[in-house]
Structures are given as C-alpha cells and as structure tokens.
Amino acid sequence: MPTHAEKRHLPYTPEQLFDLVADVERYPEFLPWCIESKIVGREGNVFYADLIIGYKLFREKFGSKVSLDRPNHVHVQYLRGPMKHLSNHWRFIPMPDSGCMIDFYVDFEFKNPVFQKLMGVFFNEIVRRMVGAFEARATELYAASASGGKAARSQSGRQS
C-alpha cells in the first residue's frame, strides 16, 4: 500500500489554499490526468464527487466523499471505483510569516494487483506532479496577493 506524505510551505493563506483544493470541479483545468470532475451531492460541509482520471487508453471513475473544515482541513474518503481503499487529506497550517504549511497525505491500494504493482513504481512521481500542479495553480491565482512574495520552500517524504 503506497503512502505519500509531503509538506510544502507556500506564501498564501490557509483560506486561499483551502479554496483551491476544495474547488474540485475546476481540477480538469490544471490537474494532470484529471479528465472530468463533478459534484454529485452536498450535505452541509460534505460533498460527494466523481472524478474521471485517464492516461492514454486508461480511464477510471472514482467516487469520493469530501469533508470540509474551512480553512483548516480537507479530507477525502473513497466510496467506489478501482481501489480497495483510498484515504487522502490536506491540512492548512498558518505560519508566522503569513504563509501556510500544507500537510498532504495519501494512502491507497488498487483492487487489481498487477495495476497496483505498476502504480507503485511510478507512484511517488505521480503524486509529486499532482501536488506540484496545485502549487502552480496557487501561484497562478494568488501570486499577486501573496504577502512578502517569499519563494515556496518544500519538504517531502515517502513511506511504503
């Protein structure tokens, strides 16, 4: 079961980064391999989303429950699709310099053991590219309003 934990210090507010991650319907605009995303239901601070992820001939639909605690936390719970399980969270921690530390975590396992093994080989790079896409989107949307204009610093780690 691959897991990935990563922390990045960005010069944006927790509110800005929370809003970016919570805006699931815009993922196809910037997230690699995200072909379609749709919110299919809402209940208070929870929504249900379907994402279609694809690469070349591969396409899979994922259903998830997304719990929001603005501006601190986004938690994604897997509901249906090609996985045995998926758990993902984003935490947004305010920093003294007015920036924000993002604490990102994902843990998953595919039902298909062959695909699981194949994904394991590329998993770390795929997740880094996806987190990097969120960072690039934040820069595109919020760089002009970033306080201090400090360059982003990052720390990352991987566990298997």
Short mmCIF file of N, CA and C in Angstrom, two decimals:
data_model
loop_
_atom_site.label_atom_id
_atom_site.label_comp_id
_atom_site.label_asym_id
_atom_site.label_seq_id
_atom_site.Cartn_x
_atom_site.Cartn_y
_atom_site.Cartn_z
N MET A 1 0.84 -1.18 0.00
CA MET A 1 0.00 0.00 0.00
C MET A 1 0.89 1.25 0.00
N PRO A 2 1.02 1.88 -1.15
CA PRO A 2 1.83 3.10 -1.18
C PRO A 2 1.19 4.22 -0.36
N THR A 3 2.03 4.94 0.34
CA THR A 3 1.59 6.16 1.01
C THR A 3 2.57 7.26 0.64
N HIS A 4 2.09 8.47 0.72
CA HIS A 4 2.94 9.62 0.43
C HIS A 4 2.54 10.73 1.38
N ALA A 5 3.52 11.28 2.05
CA ALA A 5 3.30 12.44 2.92
C ALA A 5 4.24 13.54 2.46
N GLU A 6 3.71 14.73 2.38
CA GLU A 6 4.51 15.85 1.90
C GLU A 6 4.06 17.12 2.58
N LYS A 7 5.04 17.96 2.90
CA LYS A 7 4.74 19.28 3.46
C LYS A 7 5.39 20.32 2.56
N ARG A 8 4.63 21.37 2.29
CA ARG A 8 5.16 22.48 1.50
C ARG A 8 4.77 23.78 2.16
N HIS A 9 5.73 24.66 2.26
CA HIS A 9 5.49 26.00 2.80
C HIS A 9 5.27 26.93 1.63
N LEU A 10 4.08 27.51 1.57
CA LEU A 10 3.73 28.39 0.46
C LEU A 10 3.36 29.77 0.98
N PRO A 11 3.55 30.80 0.18
CA PRO A 11 3.29 32.17 0.63
C PRO A 11 1.83 32.61 0.46
N TYR A 12 0.90 31.70 0.65
CA TYR A 12 -0.52 32.01 0.50
C TYR A 12 -1.22 31.71 1.81
N THR A 13 -2.44 32.20 1.95
CA THR A 13 -3.17 32.00 3.20
C THR A 13 -3.81 30.61 3.22
N PRO A 14 -4.09 30.10 4.42
CA PRO A 14 -4.82 28.84 4.50
C PRO A 14 -6.15 28.89 3.76
N GLU A 15 -6.83 30.03 3.82
CA GLU A 15 -8.12 30.19 3.14
C GLU A 15 -7.96 30.04 1.63
N GLN A 16 -6.93 30.67 1.06
CA GLN A 16 -6.70 30.58 -0.37
C GLN A 16 -6.43 29.13 -0.79
N LEU A 17 -5.57 28.46 -0.06
CA LEU A 17 -5.20 27.09 -0.42
C LEU A 17 -6.34 26.12 -0.17
N PHE A 18 -7.08 26.33 0.89
CA PHE A 18 -8.26 25.51 1.15
C PHE A 18 -9.25 25.64 -0.01
N ASP A 19 -9.53 26.88 -0.41
CA ASP A 19 -10.49 27.11 -1.50
C ASP A 19 -10.03 26.45 -2.80
N LEU A 20 -8.74 26.49 -3.06
CA LEU A 20 -8.19 25.86 -4.26
C LEU A 20 -8.41 24.35 -4.25
N VAL A 21 -8.09 23.70 -3.13
CA VAL A 21 -8.24 22.25 -3.03
C VAL A 21 -9.71 21.85 -3.02
N ALA A 22 -10.56 22.63 -2.38
CA ALA A 22 -11.98 22.31 -2.27
C ALA A 22 -12.75 22.53 -3.58
N ASP A 23 -12.17 23.24 -4.53
CA ASP A 23 -12.84 23.56 -5.79
C ASP A 23 -12.65 22.42 -6.80
N VAL A 24 -13.18 21.27 -6.46
CA VAL A 24 -12.99 20.03 -7.22
C VAL A 24 -13.44 20.15 -8.67
N GLU A 25 -14.48 20.90 -8.92
CA GLU A 25 -14.99 20.99 -10.30
C GLU A 25 -14.02 21.68 -11.26
N ARG A 26 -13.01 22.37 -10.73
CA ARG A 26 -12.03 23.03 -11.61
C ARG A 26 -10.77 22.18 -11.82
N TYR A 27 -10.68 21.02 -11.20
CA TYR A 27 -9.50 20.17 -11.34
C TYR A 27 -9.09 19.89 -12.78
N PRO A 28 -10.03 19.62 -13.69
CA PRO A 28 -9.59 19.34 -15.07
C PRO A 28 -8.83 20.49 -15.72
N GLU A 29 -8.95 21.71 -15.19
CA GLU A 29 -8.25 22.86 -15.75
C GLU A 29 -6.75 22.82 -15.48
N PHE A 30 -6.32 22.09 -14.44
CA PHE A 30 -4.91 22.15 -14.08
C PHE A 30 -4.31 20.85 -13.55
N LEU A 31 -5.10 19.90 -13.17
CA LEU A 31 -4.60 18.69 -12.54
C LEU A 31 -4.27 17.63 -13.59
N PRO A 32 -3.01 17.16 -13.63
CA PRO A 32 -2.65 16.15 -14.63
C PRO A 32 -3.55 14.93 -14.52
N TRP A 33 -3.92 14.42 -15.66
CA TRP A 33 -4.70 13.19 -15.79
C TRP A 33 -6.15 13.30 -15.33
N CYS A 34 -6.59 14.45 -14.86
CA CYS A 34 -7.99 14.61 -14.46
C CYS A 34 -8.78 15.06 -15.69
N ILE A 35 -9.61 14.17 -16.18
CA ILE A 35 -10.37 14.43 -17.40
C ILE A 35 -11.70 15.11 -17.09
N GLU A 36 -12.32 14.70 -16.00
CA GLU A 36 -13.63 15.25 -15.63
C GLU A 36 -13.80 15.18 -14.12
N SER A 37 -14.48 16.16 -13.57
CA SER A 37 -14.84 16.13 -12.15
C SER A 37 -16.20 16.78 -11.98
N LYS A 38 -17.00 16.17 -11.13
CA LYS A 38 -18.36 16.66 -10.95
C LYS A 38 -18.80 16.42 -9.51
N ILE A 39 -19.42 17.42 -8.92
CA ILE A 39 -20.02 17.25 -7.59
C ILE A 39 -21.42 16.69 -7.81
N VAL A 40 -21.70 15.56 -7.17
CA VAL A 40 -22.96 14.87 -7.41
C VAL A 40 -23.94 14.99 -6.24
N GLY A 41 -23.50 15.60 -5.13
CA GLY A 41 -24.38 15.81 -3.99
C GLY A 41 -23.69 16.61 -2.91
N ARG A 42 -24.51 17.27 -2.08
CA ARG A 42 -23.98 18.08 -0.97
C ARG A 42 -24.82 17.86 0.27
N GLU A 43 -24.14 17.86 1.41
CA GLU A 43 -24.79 17.79 2.72
C GLU A 43 -23.98 18.64 3.69
N GLY A 44 -24.35 19.89 3.89
CA GLY A 44 -23.61 20.76 4.80
C GLY A 44 -22.18 20.96 4.33
N ASN A 45 -21.21 20.60 5.21
CA ASN A 45 -19.80 20.79 4.86
C ASN A 45 -19.20 19.54 4.19
N VAL A 46 -20.06 18.70 3.64
CA VAL A 46 -19.63 17.48 2.94
C VAL A 46 -20.20 17.51 1.53
N PHE A 47 -19.38 17.09 0.56
CA PHE A 47 -19.92 16.89 -0.78
C PHE A 47 -19.40 15.57 -1.33
N TYR A 48 -20.12 15.08 -2.34
CA TYR A 48 -19.79 13.83 -3.00
C TYR A 48 -19.37 14.17 -4.41
N ALA A 49 -18.23 13.61 -4.83
CA ALA A 49 -17.68 13.96 -6.14
C ALA A 49 -17.30 12.72 -6.92
N ASP A 50 -17.44 12.82 -8.23
CA ASP A 50 -16.96 11.80 -9.15
C ASP A 50 -15.85 12.42 -9.98
N LEU A 51 -14.72 11.75 -10.07
CA LEU A 51 -13.60 12.17 -10.90
C LEU A 51 -13.30 11.07 -11.90
N ILE A 52 -13.00 11.48 -13.12
CA ILE A 52 -12.51 10.54 -14.12
C ILE A 52 -11.05 10.88 -14.36
N ILE A 53 -10.20 9.89 -14.10
CA ILE A 53 -8.77 10.03 -14.26
C ILE A 53 -8.37 9.19 -15.46
N GLY A 54 -7.52 9.73 -16.32
CA GLY A 54 -7.15 8.97 -17.50
C GLY A 54 -5.77 9.30 -18.00
N TYR A 55 -5.21 8.31 -18.69
CA TYR A 55 -3.93 8.47 -19.36
C TYR A 55 -3.92 7.52 -20.55
N LYS A 56 -3.80 8.07 -21.74
CA LYS A 56 -3.87 7.29 -22.99
C LYS A 56 -5.18 6.47 -23.00
N LEU A 57 -5.09 5.15 -23.05
CA LEU A 57 -6.31 4.32 -23.13
C LEU A 57 -6.91 4.02 -21.76
N PHE A 58 -6.20 4.32 -20.70
CA PHE A 58 -6.67 4.04 -19.35
C PHE A 58 -7.61 5.14 -18.87
N ARG A 59 -8.78 4.75 -18.37
CA ARG A 59 -9.74 5.69 -17.77
C ARG A 59 -10.44 5.00 -16.62
N GLU A 60 -10.50 5.68 -15.49
CA GLU A 60 -11.18 5.13 -14.32
C GLU A 60 -12.00 6.23 -13.66
N LYS A 61 -13.16 5.85 -13.17
CA LYS A 61 -14.04 6.76 -12.45
C LYS A 61 -13.96 6.45 -10.96
N PHE A 62 -13.76 7.49 -10.16
CA PHE A 62 -13.66 7.38 -8.72
C PHE A 62 -14.79 8.16 -8.07
N GLY A 63 -15.42 7.59 -7.08
CA GLY A 63 -16.40 8.31 -6.30
C GLY A 63 -15.83 8.54 -4.91
N SER A 64 -16.02 9.75 -4.37
CA SER A 64 -15.48 10.05 -3.05
C SER A 64 -16.39 10.98 -2.27
N LYS A 65 -16.19 10.95 -0.98
CA LYS A 65 -16.86 11.84 -0.04
C LYS A 65 -15.81 12.82 0.46
N VAL A 66 -16.08 14.11 0.32
CA VAL A 66 -15.12 15.14 0.68
C VAL A 66 -15.69 15.94 1.85
N SER A 67 -14.97 15.92 2.97
CA SER A 67 -15.37 16.66 4.17
C SER A 67 -14.52 17.90 4.28
N LEU A 68 -15.18 19.03 4.51
CA LEU A 68 -14.51 20.32 4.55
C LEU A 68 -14.56 20.93 5.94
N ASP A 69 -13.42 21.42 6.40
CA ASP A 69 -13.33 22.18 7.66
C ASP A 69 -12.54 23.44 7.32
N ARG A 70 -13.24 24.42 6.74
CA ARG A 70 -12.59 25.63 6.26
C ARG A 70 -12.08 26.48 7.40
N PRO A 71 -10.86 26.95 7.35
CA PRO A 71 -9.82 26.82 6.33
C PRO A 71 -8.74 25.80 6.69
N ASN A 72 -9.05 24.87 7.58
CA ASN A 72 -8.01 24.02 8.16
C ASN A 72 -7.75 22.69 7.46
N HIS A 73 -8.80 22.07 6.91
CA HIS A 73 -8.64 20.67 6.55
C HIS A 73 -9.62 20.25 5.46
N VAL A 74 -9.13 19.44 4.52
CA VAL A 74 -9.97 18.76 3.53
C VAL A 74 -9.64 17.28 3.65
N HIS A 75 -10.66 16.46 3.86
CA HIS A 75 -10.46 15.01 3.96
C HIS A 75 -11.28 14.32 2.88
N VAL A 76 -10.61 13.41 2.15
CA VAL A 76 -11.25 12.69 1.06
C VAL A 76 -11.36 11.22 1.46
N GLN A 77 -12.59 10.72 1.40
CA GLN A 77 -12.86 9.31 1.71
C GLN A 77 -13.35 8.62 0.45
N TYR A 78 -12.73 7.53 0.11
CA TYR A 78 -13.05 6.77 -1.10
C TYR A 78 -14.39 6.06 -0.93
N LEU A 79 -15.22 6.09 -1.98
CA LEU A 79 -16.51 5.41 -1.94
C LEU A 79 -16.60 4.26 -2.95
N ARG A 80 -16.17 4.52 -4.21
CA ARG A 80 -16.30 3.49 -5.24
C ARG A 80 -15.32 3.75 -6.37
N GLY A 81 -15.01 2.66 -7.08
CA GLY A 81 -14.09 2.73 -8.21
C GLY A 81 -13.12 1.58 -8.18
N PRO A 82 -11.93 1.77 -8.76
CA PRO A 82 -10.98 0.67 -8.94
C PRO A 82 -10.07 0.39 -7.74
N MET A 83 -10.35 1.02 -6.62
CA MET A 83 -9.48 0.87 -5.45
C MET A 83 -10.05 -0.09 -4.42
N LYS A 84 -9.15 -0.66 -3.62
CA LYS A 84 -9.58 -1.34 -2.40
C LYS A 84 -9.87 -0.28 -1.36
N HIS A 85 -9.00 0.71 -1.29
CA HIS A 85 -9.22 1.85 -0.40
C HIS A 85 -8.38 3.04 -0.85
N LEU A 86 -8.79 4.21 -0.40
CA LEU A 86 -8.06 5.45 -0.63
C LEU A 86 -8.37 6.37 0.53
N SER A 87 -7.35 6.95 1.11
CA SER A 87 -7.52 7.97 2.14
C SER A 87 -6.59 9.12 1.79
N ASN A 88 -7.12 10.31 1.84
CA ASN A 88 -6.34 11.49 1.45
C ASN A 88 -6.75 12.66 2.32
N HIS A 89 -5.76 13.43 2.78
CA HIS A 89 -6.10 14.67 3.47
C HIS A 89 -5.13 15.78 3.11
N TRP A 90 -5.64 16.97 3.24
CA TRP A 90 -4.88 18.20 3.11
C TRP A 90 -5.12 18.99 4.39
N ARG A 91 -4.07 19.40 5.07
CA ARG A 91 -4.18 20.29 6.23
C ARG A 91 -3.47 21.60 5.87
N PHE A 92 -4.03 22.70 6.33
CA PHE A 92 -3.50 24.02 6.01
C PHE A 92 -3.16 24.71 7.32
N ILE A 93 -1.87 24.86 7.59
CA ILE A 93 -1.39 25.34 8.88
C ILE A 93 -0.83 26.75 8.69
N PRO A 94 -1.45 27.75 9.35
CA PRO A 94 -0.94 29.12 9.22
C PRO A 94 0.48 29.22 9.79
N MET A 95 1.31 30.00 9.12
CA MET A 95 2.69 30.20 9.55
C MET A 95 2.89 31.64 10.00
N PRO A 96 3.88 31.88 10.87
CA PRO A 96 4.11 33.23 11.39
C PRO A 96 4.40 34.27 10.32
N ASP A 97 4.92 33.85 9.16
CA ASP A 97 5.24 34.80 8.08
C ASP A 97 4.04 35.11 7.19
N SER A 98 2.85 34.71 7.63
CA SER A 98 1.60 34.88 6.89
C SER A 98 1.43 33.85 5.79
N GLY A 99 2.39 32.99 5.59
CA GLY A 99 2.25 31.92 4.62
C GLY A 99 1.50 30.75 5.25
N CYS A 100 1.59 29.62 4.60
CA CYS A 100 0.85 28.44 5.04
C CYS A 100 1.70 27.19 4.78
N MET A 101 1.68 26.27 5.74
CA MET A 101 2.28 24.96 5.55
C MET A 101 1.17 24.02 5.11
N ILE A 102 1.35 23.40 3.96
CA ILE A 102 0.41 22.38 3.50
C ILE A 102 0.94 21.03 3.99
N ASP A 103 0.09 20.28 4.63
CA ASP A 103 0.40 18.91 5.04
C ASP A 103 -0.49 18.00 4.20
N PHE A 104 0.11 17.30 3.25
CA PHE A 104 -0.63 16.46 2.32
C PHE A 104 -0.31 15.00 2.61
N TYR A 105 -1.33 14.14 2.58
CA TYR A 105 -1.14 12.71 2.82
C TYR A 105 -2.09 11.92 1.93
N VAL A 106 -1.59 10.85 1.34
CA VAL A 106 -2.44 9.94 0.58
C VAL A 106 -1.97 8.51 0.82
N ASP A 107 -2.94 7.61 0.93
CA ASP A 107 -2.70 6.18 1.11
C ASP A 107 -3.76 5.46 0.28
N PHE A 108 -3.33 4.51 -0.55
CA PHE A 108 -4.31 3.82 -1.40
C PHE A 108 -3.83 2.43 -1.76
N GLU A 109 -4.78 1.64 -2.26
CA GLU A 109 -4.47 0.32 -2.81
C GLU A 109 -5.48 0.01 -3.89
N PHE A 110 -4.99 -0.40 -5.06
CA PHE A 110 -5.87 -0.80 -6.16
C PHE A 110 -6.37 -2.22 -5.95
N LYS A 111 -7.55 -2.52 -6.49
CA LYS A 111 -8.10 -3.88 -6.45
C LYS A 111 -7.27 -4.82 -7.32
N ASN A 112 -6.84 -4.33 -8.47
CA ASN A 112 -6.08 -5.13 -9.43
C ASN A 112 -4.61 -5.19 -8.99
N PRO A 113 -4.09 -6.38 -8.59
CA PRO A 113 -2.71 -6.46 -8.09
C PRO A 113 -1.65 -6.10 -9.14
N VAL A 114 -1.92 -6.38 -10.40
CA VAL A 114 -0.96 -6.02 -11.46
C VAL A 114 -0.88 -4.50 -11.57
N PHE A 115 -2.04 -3.85 -11.59
CA PHE A 115 -2.05 -2.39 -11.68
C PHE A 115 -1.44 -1.77 -10.43
N GLN A 116 -1.70 -2.38 -9.27
CA GLN A 116 -1.13 -1.88 -8.01
C GLN A 116 0.40 -1.91 -8.08
N LYS A 117 0.95 -3.00 -8.59
CA LYS A 117 2.40 -3.12 -8.70
C LYS A 117 2.96 -2.09 -9.68
N LEU A 118 2.30 -1.92 -10.81
CA LEU A 118 2.73 -0.94 -11.81
C LEU A 118 2.66 0.47 -11.24
N MET A 119 1.58 0.81 -10.57
CA MET A 119 1.43 2.14 -9.97
C MET A 119 2.50 2.40 -8.92
N GLY A 120 2.84 1.35 -8.17
CA GLY A 120 3.85 1.51 -7.13
C GLY A 120 5.17 2.02 -7.67
N VAL A 121 5.52 1.62 -8.88
CA VAL A 121 6.77 2.04 -9.50
C VAL A 121 6.77 3.54 -9.77
N PHE A 122 5.64 4.07 -10.21
CA PHE A 122 5.55 5.48 -10.61
C PHE A 122 4.85 6.36 -9.58
N PHE A 123 4.38 5.76 -8.51
CA PHE A 123 3.53 6.45 -7.55
C PHE A 123 4.12 7.76 -7.03
N ASN A 124 5.36 7.72 -6.55
CA ASN A 124 5.95 8.91 -5.95
C ASN A 124 6.01 10.07 -6.94
N GLU A 125 6.41 9.79 -8.17
CA GLU A 125 6.48 10.84 -9.18
C GLU A 125 5.09 11.38 -9.53
N ILE A 126 4.11 10.50 -9.64
CA ILE A 126 2.75 10.92 -9.96
C ILE A 126 2.22 11.86 -8.88
N VAL A 127 2.39 11.48 -7.61
CA VAL A 127 1.89 12.31 -6.52
C VAL A 127 2.62 13.64 -6.46
N ARG A 128 3.92 13.62 -6.65
CA ARG A 128 4.67 14.89 -6.65
C ARG A 128 4.19 15.83 -7.77
N ARG A 129 3.91 15.26 -8.94
CA ARG A 129 3.41 16.09 -10.04
C ARG A 129 2.04 16.66 -9.72
N MET A 130 1.20 15.87 -9.06
CA MET A 130 -0.14 16.35 -8.71
C MET A 130 -0.06 17.46 -7.66
N VAL A 131 0.75 17.27 -6.62
CA VAL A 131 0.91 18.31 -5.60
C VAL A 131 1.53 19.55 -6.24
N GLY A 132 2.49 19.35 -7.14
CA GLY A 132 3.09 20.47 -7.85
C GLY A 132 2.09 21.23 -8.71
N ALA A 133 1.11 20.51 -9.26
CA ALA A 133 0.07 21.17 -10.06
C ALA A 133 -0.79 22.09 -9.18
N PHE A 134 -1.07 21.67 -7.95
CA PHE A 134 -1.81 22.54 -7.03
C PHE A 134 -0.97 23.77 -6.67
N GLU A 135 0.31 23.57 -6.46
CA GLU A 135 1.19 24.70 -6.15
C GLU A 135 1.26 25.68 -7.31
N ALA A 136 1.39 25.17 -8.53
CA ALA A 136 1.43 26.03 -9.71
C ALA A 136 0.12 26.79 -9.89
N ARG A 137 -1.00 26.12 -9.61
CA ARG A 137 -2.31 26.77 -9.72
C ARG A 137 -2.43 27.88 -8.68
N ALA A 138 -1.94 27.62 -7.46
CA ALA A 138 -1.96 28.66 -6.42
C ALA A 138 -1.15 29.87 -6.86
N THR A 139 0.01 29.63 -7.45
CA THR A 139 0.84 30.73 -7.94
C THR A 139 0.11 31.52 -9.01
N GLU A 140 -0.55 30.80 -9.92
CA GLU A 140 -1.31 31.45 -11.00
C GLU A 140 -2.44 32.31 -10.44
N LEU A 141 -3.14 31.81 -9.43
CA LEU A 141 -4.30 32.52 -8.89
C LEU A 141 -3.95 33.59 -7.86
N TYR A 142 -2.92 33.33 -7.03
CA TYR A 142 -2.71 34.15 -5.84
C TYR A 142 -1.37 34.86 -5.74
N ALA A 143 -0.45 34.69 -6.69
CA ALA A 143 0.89 35.25 -6.54
C ALA A 143 0.88 36.76 -6.32
N ALA A 144 0.01 37.46 -7.01
CA ALA A 144 -0.03 38.92 -6.88
C ALA A 144 -0.42 39.35 -5.47
N SER A 145 -1.20 38.52 -4.77
CA SER A 145 -1.65 38.91 -3.44
C SER A 145 -0.84 38.26 -2.32
N ALA A 146 0.17 37.46 -2.69
CA ALA A 146 0.97 36.77 -1.66
C ALA A 146 1.72 37.79 -0.82
N SER A 147 1.65 37.63 0.47
CA SER A 147 2.34 38.56 1.36
C SER A 147 3.82 38.26 1.39
N GLY A 148 4.61 39.27 1.22
CA GLY A 148 6.06 39.12 1.30
C GLY A 148 6.70 38.57 0.05
N GLY A 149 5.93 37.92 -0.83
CA GLY A 149 6.48 37.37 -2.06
C GLY A 149 7.60 36.36 -1.85
N LYS A 150 7.60 35.68 -0.72
CA LYS A 150 8.66 34.72 -0.44
C LYS A 150 8.53 33.50 -1.33
N ALA A 151 9.65 32.97 -1.72
CA ALA A 151 9.64 31.75 -2.55
C ALA A 151 9.17 30.57 -1.72
N ALA A 152 8.48 29.68 -2.37
CA ALA A 152 7.98 28.48 -1.67
C ALA A 152 9.15 27.58 -1.31
N ARG A 153 9.07 27.04 -0.11
CA ARG A 153 10.05 26.05 0.32
C ARG A 153 9.29 24.75 0.53
N SER A 154 9.93 23.63 0.26
CA SER A 154 9.20 22.37 0.40
C SER A 154 10.03 21.33 1.11
N GLN A 155 9.31 20.43 1.76
CA GLN A 155 9.87 19.24 2.37
C GLN A 155 8.99 18.11 1.94
N SER A 156 9.56 16.99 1.62
CA SER A 156 8.71 15.86 1.28
C SER A 156 9.34 14.59 1.79
N GLY A 157 8.47 13.58 1.91
CA GLY A 157 8.94 12.27 2.34
C GLY A 157 7.99 11.22 1.81
N ARG A 158 8.49 10.01 1.68
CA ARG A 158 7.65 8.92 1.18
C ARG A 158 7.85 7.73 2.08
N GLN A 159 6.75 7.06 2.32
CA GLN A 159 6.79 5.82 3.10
C GLN A 159 6.08 4.77 2.30
N SER A 160 6.51 3.56 2.40
CA SER A 160 5.80 2.47 1.72
C SER A 160 5.38 1.44 2.71
#
